[in-house]
PDB file of C-alpha atoms in Angstrom:
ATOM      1  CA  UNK Z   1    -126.003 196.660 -40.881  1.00 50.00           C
ATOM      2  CA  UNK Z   2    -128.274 193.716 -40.297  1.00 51.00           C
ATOM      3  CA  UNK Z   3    -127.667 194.500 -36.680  1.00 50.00           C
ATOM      4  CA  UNK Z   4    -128.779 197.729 -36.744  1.00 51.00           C
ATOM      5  CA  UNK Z   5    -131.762 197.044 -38.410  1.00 55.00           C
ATOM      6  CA  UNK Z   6    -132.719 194.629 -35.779  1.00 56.00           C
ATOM      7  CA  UNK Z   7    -131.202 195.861 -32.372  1.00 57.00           C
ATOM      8  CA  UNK Z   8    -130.269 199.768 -33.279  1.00 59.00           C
ATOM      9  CA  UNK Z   9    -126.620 199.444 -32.309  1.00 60.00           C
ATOM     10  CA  UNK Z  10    -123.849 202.093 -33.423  1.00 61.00           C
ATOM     11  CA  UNK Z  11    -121.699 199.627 -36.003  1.00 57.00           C
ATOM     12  CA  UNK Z  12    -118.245 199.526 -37.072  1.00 56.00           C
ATOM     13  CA  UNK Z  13    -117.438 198.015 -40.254  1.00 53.00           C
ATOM     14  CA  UNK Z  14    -113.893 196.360 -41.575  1.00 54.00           C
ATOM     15  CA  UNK Z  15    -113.913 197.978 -44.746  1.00 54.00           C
ATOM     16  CA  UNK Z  16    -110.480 195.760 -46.575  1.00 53.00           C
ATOM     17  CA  UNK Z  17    -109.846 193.578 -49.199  1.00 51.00           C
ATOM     18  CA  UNK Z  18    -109.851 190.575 -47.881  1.00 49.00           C
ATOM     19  CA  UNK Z  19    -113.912 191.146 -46.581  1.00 50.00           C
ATOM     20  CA  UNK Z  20    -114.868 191.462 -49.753  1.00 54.00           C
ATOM     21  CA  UNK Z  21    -116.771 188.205 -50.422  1.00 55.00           C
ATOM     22  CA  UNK Z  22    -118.691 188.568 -47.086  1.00 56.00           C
ATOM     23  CA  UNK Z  23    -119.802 191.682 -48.039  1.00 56.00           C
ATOM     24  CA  UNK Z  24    -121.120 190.616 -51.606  1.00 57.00           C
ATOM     25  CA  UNK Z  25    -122.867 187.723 -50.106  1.00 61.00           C
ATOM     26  CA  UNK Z  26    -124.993 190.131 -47.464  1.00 60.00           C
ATOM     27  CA  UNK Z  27    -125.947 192.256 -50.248  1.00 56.00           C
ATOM     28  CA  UNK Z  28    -127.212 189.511 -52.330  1.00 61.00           C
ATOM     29  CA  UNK Z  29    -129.129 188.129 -49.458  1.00 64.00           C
ATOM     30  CA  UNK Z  30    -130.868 191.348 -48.811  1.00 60.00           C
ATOM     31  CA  UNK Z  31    -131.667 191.911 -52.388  1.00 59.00           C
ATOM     32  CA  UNK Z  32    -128.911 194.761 -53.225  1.00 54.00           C
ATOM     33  CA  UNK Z  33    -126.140 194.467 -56.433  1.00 50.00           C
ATOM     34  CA  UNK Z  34    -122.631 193.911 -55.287  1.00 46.00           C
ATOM     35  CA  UNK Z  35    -121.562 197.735 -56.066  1.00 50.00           C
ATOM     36  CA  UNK Z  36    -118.321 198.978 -53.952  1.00 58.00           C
ATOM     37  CA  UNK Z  37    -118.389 198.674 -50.846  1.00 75.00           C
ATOM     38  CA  UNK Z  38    -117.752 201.431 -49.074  1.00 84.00           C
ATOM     39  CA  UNK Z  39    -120.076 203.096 -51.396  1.00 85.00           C
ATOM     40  CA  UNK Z  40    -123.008 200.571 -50.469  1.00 84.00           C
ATOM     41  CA  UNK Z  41    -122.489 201.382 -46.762  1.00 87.00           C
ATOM     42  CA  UNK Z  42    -122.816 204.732 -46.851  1.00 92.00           C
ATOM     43  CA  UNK Z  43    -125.792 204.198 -48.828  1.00 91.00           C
ATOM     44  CA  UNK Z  44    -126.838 201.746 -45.990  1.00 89.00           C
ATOM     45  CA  UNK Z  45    -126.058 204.180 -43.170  1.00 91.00           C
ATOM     46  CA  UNK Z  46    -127.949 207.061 -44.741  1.00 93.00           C
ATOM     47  CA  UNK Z  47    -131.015 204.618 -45.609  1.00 92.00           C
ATOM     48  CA  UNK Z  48    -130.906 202.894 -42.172  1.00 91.00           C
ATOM     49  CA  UNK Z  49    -130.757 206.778 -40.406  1.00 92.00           C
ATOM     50  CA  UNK Z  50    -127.686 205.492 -38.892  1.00 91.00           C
ATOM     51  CA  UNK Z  51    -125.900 209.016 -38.926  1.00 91.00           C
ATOM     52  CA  UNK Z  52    -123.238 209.272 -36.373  1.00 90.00           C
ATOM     53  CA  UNK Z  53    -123.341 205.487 -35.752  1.00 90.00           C
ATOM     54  CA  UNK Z  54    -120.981 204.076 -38.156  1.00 91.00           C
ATOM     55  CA  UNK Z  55    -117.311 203.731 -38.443  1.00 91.00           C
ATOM     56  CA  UNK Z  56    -114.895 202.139 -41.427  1.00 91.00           C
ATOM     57  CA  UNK Z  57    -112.022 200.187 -40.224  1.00 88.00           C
ATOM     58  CA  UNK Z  58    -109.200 200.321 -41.923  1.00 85.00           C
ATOM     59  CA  UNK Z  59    -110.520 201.871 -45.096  1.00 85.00           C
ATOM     60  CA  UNK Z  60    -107.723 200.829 -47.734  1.00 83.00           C
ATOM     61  CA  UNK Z  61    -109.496 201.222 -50.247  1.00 81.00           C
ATOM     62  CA  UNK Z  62    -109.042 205.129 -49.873  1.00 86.00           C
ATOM     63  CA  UNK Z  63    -105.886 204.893 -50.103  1.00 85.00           C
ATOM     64  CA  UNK Z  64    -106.266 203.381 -53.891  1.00 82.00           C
ATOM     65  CA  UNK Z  65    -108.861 206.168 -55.386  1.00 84.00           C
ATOM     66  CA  UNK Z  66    -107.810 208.834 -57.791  1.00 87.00           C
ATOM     67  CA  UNK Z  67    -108.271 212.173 -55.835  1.00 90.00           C
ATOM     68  CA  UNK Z  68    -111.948 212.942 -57.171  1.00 92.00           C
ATOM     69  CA  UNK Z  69    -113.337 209.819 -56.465  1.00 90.00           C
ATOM     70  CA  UNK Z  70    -112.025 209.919 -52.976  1.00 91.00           C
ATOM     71  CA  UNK Z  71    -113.120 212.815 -51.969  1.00 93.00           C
ATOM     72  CA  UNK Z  72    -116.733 212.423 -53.174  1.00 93.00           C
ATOM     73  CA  UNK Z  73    -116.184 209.620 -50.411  1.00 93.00           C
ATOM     74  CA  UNK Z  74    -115.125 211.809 -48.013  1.00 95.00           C
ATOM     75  CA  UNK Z  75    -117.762 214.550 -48.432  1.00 96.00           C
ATOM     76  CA  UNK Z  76    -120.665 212.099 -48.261  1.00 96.00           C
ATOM     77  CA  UNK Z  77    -118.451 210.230 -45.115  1.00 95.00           C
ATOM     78  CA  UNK Z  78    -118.607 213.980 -43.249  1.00 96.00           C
ATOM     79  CA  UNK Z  79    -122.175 214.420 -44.388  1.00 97.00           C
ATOM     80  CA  UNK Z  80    -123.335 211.211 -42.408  1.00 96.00           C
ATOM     81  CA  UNK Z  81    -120.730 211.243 -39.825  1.00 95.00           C
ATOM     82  CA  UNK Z  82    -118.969 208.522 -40.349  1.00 95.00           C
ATOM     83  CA  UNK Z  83    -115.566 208.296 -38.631  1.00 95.00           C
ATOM     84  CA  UNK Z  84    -112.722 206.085 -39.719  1.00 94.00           C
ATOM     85  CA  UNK Z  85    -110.137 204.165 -37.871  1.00 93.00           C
ATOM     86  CA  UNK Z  86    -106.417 203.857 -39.099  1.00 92.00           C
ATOM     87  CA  UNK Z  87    -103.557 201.609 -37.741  1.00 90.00           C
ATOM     88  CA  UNK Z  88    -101.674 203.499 -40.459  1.00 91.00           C
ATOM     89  CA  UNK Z  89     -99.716 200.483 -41.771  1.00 87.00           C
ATOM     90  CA  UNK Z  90     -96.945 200.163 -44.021  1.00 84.00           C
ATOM     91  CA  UNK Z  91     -97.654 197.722 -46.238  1.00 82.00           C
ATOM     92  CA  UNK Z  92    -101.097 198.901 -47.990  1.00 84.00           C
ATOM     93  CA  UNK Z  93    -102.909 201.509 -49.488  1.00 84.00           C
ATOM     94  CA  UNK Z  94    -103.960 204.131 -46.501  1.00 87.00           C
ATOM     95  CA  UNK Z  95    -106.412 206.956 -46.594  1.00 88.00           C
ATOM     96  CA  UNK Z  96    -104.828 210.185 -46.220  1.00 93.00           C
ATOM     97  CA  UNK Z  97    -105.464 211.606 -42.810  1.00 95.00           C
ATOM     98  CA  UNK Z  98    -105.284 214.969 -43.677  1.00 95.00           C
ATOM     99  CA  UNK Z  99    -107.820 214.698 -46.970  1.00 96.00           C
ATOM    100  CA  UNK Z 100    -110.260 212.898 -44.324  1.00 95.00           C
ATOM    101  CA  UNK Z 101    -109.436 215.378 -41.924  1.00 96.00           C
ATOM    102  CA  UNK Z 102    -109.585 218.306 -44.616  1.00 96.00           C
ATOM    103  CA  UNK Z 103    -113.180 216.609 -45.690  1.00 97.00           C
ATOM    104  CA  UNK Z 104    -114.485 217.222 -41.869  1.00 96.00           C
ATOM    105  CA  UNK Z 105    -114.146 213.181 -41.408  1.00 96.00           C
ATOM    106  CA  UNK Z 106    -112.638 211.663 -37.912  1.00 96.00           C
ATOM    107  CA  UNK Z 107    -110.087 210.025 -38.146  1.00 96.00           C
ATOM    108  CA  UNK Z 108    -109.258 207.660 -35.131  1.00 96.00           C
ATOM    109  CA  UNK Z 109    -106.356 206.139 -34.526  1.00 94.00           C
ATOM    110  CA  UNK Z 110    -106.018 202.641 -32.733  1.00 90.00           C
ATOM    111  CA  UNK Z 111    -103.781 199.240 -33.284  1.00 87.00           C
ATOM    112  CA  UNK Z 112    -104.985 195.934 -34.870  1.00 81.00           C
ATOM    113  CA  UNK Z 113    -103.847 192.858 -32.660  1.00 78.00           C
ATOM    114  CA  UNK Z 114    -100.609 193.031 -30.238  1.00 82.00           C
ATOM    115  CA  UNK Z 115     -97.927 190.824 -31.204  1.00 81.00           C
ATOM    116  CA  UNK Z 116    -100.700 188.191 -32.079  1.00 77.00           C
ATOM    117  CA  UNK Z 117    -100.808 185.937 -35.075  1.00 78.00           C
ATOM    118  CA  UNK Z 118    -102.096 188.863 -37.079  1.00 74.00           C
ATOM    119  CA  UNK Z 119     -98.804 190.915 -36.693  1.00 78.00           C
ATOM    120  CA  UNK Z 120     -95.196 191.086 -34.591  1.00 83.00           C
ATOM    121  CA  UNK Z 121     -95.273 194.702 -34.215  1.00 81.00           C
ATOM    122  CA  UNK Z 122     -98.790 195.130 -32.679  1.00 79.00           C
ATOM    123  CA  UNK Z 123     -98.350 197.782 -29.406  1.00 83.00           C
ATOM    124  CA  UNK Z 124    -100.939 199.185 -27.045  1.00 86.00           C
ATOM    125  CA  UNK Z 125     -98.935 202.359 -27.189  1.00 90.00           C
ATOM    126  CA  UNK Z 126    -100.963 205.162 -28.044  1.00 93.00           C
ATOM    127  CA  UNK Z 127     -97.703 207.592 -28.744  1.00 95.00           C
ATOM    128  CA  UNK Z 128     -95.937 205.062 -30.969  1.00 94.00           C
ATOM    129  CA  UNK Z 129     -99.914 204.826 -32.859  1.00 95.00           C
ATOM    130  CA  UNK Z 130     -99.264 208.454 -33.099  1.00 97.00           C
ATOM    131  CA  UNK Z 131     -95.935 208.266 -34.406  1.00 97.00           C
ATOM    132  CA  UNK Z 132     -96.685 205.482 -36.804  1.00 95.00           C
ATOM    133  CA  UNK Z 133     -99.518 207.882 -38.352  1.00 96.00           C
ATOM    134  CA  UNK Z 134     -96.902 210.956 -38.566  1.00 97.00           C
ATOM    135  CA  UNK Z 135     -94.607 208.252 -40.752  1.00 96.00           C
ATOM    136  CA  UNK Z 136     -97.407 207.606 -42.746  1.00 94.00           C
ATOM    137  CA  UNK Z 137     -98.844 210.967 -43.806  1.00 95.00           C
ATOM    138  CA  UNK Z 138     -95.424 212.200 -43.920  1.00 96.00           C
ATOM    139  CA  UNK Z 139     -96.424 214.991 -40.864  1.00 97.00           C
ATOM    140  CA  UNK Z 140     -93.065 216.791 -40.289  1.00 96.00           C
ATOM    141  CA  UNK Z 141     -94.667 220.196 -39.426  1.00 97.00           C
ATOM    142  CA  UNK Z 142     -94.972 220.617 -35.504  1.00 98.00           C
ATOM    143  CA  UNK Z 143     -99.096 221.612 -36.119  1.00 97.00           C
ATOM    144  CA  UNK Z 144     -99.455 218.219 -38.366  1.00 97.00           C
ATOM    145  CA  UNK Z 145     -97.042 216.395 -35.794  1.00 98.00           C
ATOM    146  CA  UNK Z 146     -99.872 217.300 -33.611  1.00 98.00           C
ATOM    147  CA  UNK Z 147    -102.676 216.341 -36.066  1.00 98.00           C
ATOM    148  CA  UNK Z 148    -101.470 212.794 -35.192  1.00 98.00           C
ATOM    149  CA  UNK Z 149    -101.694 213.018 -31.886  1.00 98.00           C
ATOM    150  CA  UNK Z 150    -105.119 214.263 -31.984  1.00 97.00           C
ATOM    151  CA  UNK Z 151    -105.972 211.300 -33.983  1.00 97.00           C
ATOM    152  CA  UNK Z 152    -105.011 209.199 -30.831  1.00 96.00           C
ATOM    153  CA  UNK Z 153    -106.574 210.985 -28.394  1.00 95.00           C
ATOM    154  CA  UNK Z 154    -109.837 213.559 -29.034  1.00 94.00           C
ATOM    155  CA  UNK Z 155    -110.231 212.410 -32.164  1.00 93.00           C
ATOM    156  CA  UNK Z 156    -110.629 208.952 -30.637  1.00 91.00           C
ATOM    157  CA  UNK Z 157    -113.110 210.295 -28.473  1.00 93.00           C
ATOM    158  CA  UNK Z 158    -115.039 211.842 -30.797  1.00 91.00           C
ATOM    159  CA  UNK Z 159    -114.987 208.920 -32.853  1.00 90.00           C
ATOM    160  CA  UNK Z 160    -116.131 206.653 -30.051  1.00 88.00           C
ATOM    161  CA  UNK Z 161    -118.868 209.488 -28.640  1.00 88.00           C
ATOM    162  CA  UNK Z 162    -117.186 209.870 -25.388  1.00 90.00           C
ATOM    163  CA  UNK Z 163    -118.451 213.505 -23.929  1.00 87.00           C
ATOM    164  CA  UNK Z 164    -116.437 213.593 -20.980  1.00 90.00           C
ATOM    165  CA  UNK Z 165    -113.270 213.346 -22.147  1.00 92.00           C
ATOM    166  CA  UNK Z 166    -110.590 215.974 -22.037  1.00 90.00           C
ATOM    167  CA  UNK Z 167    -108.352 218.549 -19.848  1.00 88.00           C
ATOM    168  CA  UNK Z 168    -111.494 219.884 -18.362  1.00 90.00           C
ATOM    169  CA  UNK Z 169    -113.056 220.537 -14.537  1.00 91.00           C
ATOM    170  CA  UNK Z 170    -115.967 217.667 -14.369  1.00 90.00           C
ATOM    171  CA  UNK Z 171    -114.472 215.384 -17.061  1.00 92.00           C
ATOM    172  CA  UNK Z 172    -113.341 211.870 -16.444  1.00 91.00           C
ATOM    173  CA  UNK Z 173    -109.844 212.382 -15.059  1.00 92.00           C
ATOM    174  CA  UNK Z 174    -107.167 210.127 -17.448  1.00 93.00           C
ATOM    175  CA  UNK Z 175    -104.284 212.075 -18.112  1.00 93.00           C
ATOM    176  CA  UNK Z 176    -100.827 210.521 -19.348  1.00 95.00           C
ATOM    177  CA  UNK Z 177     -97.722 212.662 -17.844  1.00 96.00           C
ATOM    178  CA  UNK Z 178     -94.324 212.885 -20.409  1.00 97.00           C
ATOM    179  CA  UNK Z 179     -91.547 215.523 -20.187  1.00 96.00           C
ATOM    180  CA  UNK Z 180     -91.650 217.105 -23.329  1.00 97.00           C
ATOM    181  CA  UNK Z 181     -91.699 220.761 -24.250  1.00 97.00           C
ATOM    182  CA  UNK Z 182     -94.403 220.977 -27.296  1.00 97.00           C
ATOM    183  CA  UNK Z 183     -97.440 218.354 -28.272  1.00 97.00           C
ATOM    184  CA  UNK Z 184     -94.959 217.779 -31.453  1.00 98.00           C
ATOM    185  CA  UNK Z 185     -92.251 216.357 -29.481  1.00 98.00           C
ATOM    186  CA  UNK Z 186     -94.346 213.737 -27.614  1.00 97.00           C
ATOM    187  CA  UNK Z 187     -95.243 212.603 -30.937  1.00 98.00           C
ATOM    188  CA  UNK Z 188     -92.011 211.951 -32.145  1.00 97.00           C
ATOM    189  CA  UNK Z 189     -89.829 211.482 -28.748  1.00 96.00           C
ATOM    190  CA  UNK Z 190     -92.610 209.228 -27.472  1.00 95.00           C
ATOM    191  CA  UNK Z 191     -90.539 209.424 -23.999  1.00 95.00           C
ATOM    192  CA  UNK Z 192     -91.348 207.608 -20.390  1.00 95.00           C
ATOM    193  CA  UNK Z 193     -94.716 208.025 -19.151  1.00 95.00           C
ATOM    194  CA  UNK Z 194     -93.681 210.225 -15.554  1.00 96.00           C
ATOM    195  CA  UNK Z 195     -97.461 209.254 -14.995  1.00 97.00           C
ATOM    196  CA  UNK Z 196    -100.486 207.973 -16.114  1.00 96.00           C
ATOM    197  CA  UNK Z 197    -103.870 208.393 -14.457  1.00 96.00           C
ATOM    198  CA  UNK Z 198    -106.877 206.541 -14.983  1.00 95.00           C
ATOM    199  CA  UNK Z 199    -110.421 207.518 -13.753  1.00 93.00           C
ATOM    200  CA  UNK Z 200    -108.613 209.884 -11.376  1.00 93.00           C
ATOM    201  CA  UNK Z 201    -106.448 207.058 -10.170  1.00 96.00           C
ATOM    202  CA  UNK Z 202    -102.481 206.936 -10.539  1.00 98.00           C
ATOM    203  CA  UNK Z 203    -102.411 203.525 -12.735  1.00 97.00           C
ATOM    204  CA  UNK Z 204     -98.251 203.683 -13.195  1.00 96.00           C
ATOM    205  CA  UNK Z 205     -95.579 206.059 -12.473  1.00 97.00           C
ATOM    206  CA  UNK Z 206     -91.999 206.713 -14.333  1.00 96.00           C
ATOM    207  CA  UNK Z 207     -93.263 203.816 -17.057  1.00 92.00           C
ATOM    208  CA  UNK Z 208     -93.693 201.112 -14.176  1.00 95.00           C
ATOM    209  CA  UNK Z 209     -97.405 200.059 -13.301  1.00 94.00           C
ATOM    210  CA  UNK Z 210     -98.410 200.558  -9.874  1.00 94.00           C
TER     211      UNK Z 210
END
């Protein structure tokens, strides 16, 4: 927040556990009680007139609220526009992509480290992401199968403020080619890439890079 204050730069904030301490000692130095966190940013990003500039990463400690106190989150998250990002891990307390999603909060998908020292199982795979989040939510219909995927792909790019992304003439041209017959089975067949195009350039073809 501190860098917002000084430069005006869109933030994103790891909102887990294990930040905790940081976060108490910035509030202390700029005069505020150590309330919960989440709760003190988006009292910082509606102070600060950073609507629309903030997102949570991670976010685990939705995932631990009793329904009420969540969504009062939520409300006030959709209210300032502040997205969240899930790797939608197995291990810890999530938020709930469809309350978020049911709230009017983004919810981005995206993957924390790749088979680095943080985890084994890191991939830049944007399907498997998508897959991973399905798991997670327990998404079995074909329209929440496809919830997931959104989460990976326009809901990323709402998240991040891209406007020129999409299936659209006069938007940047990356498109990713599978053989599938519905959105729903990409999800959960994840199956070779025939092609992927980046900025209107063939990148790979039939899952082999070019």
């Amino acid at each position: 927040m501190h860098l917002y204050e000084k430069r005006g730069k869109a933030l994103t904030m790891s909102c887990h556990h294990t930040l905790e301490a940081y976060m108490h000692a910035y509030l202390e130095g700029i005069g505020l009680a150590a309330e919960p966190k989440l709760d003190l940013i988006l009292q910082r990003t509606a102070a600060l007139g950073m609507r629309g500039k903030v997102t949570i990463s991670h976010g685990f400690c939705l995932g631990d609220l009793a329904e009420r106190e969540r969504d009062a989150l939520l409300a006030r998250m959709a209210e300032l526009r502040v997205a969240i990002v899930t790797t939608a891990p197995a291990a810890v307390p999530v938020p709930s992509v469809a309350a978020c999603r049911a709230a009017g909060v983004t919810v981005i998908g995206g993957n924390d480290g790749v088979r680095d020292t943080w985890t084994p199982f890191g991939s830049p795979d944007m399907l498997e992401r998508a897959m991973l989040i399905a798991m997670r939510d327990d998404f079995r219909r074909d329209d929440a199968l496809e919830v997931a995927l959104d989460c990976v792909t326009h809901g990323g790019a709402r998240g991040c403020g891209f406007v020129d992304y999409g299936l659209e003439a006069g938007k940047r041209a990356d498109v990713v080619l599978v053989d599938v017959a519905t959105f729903a089975e990409a999800v959960v067949a994840r199956p070779l890439r025939r092609l992927v195009v980046s900025s209107g350039k063939i990148v790979a073809r039939d899952g082999v890079l070019l």
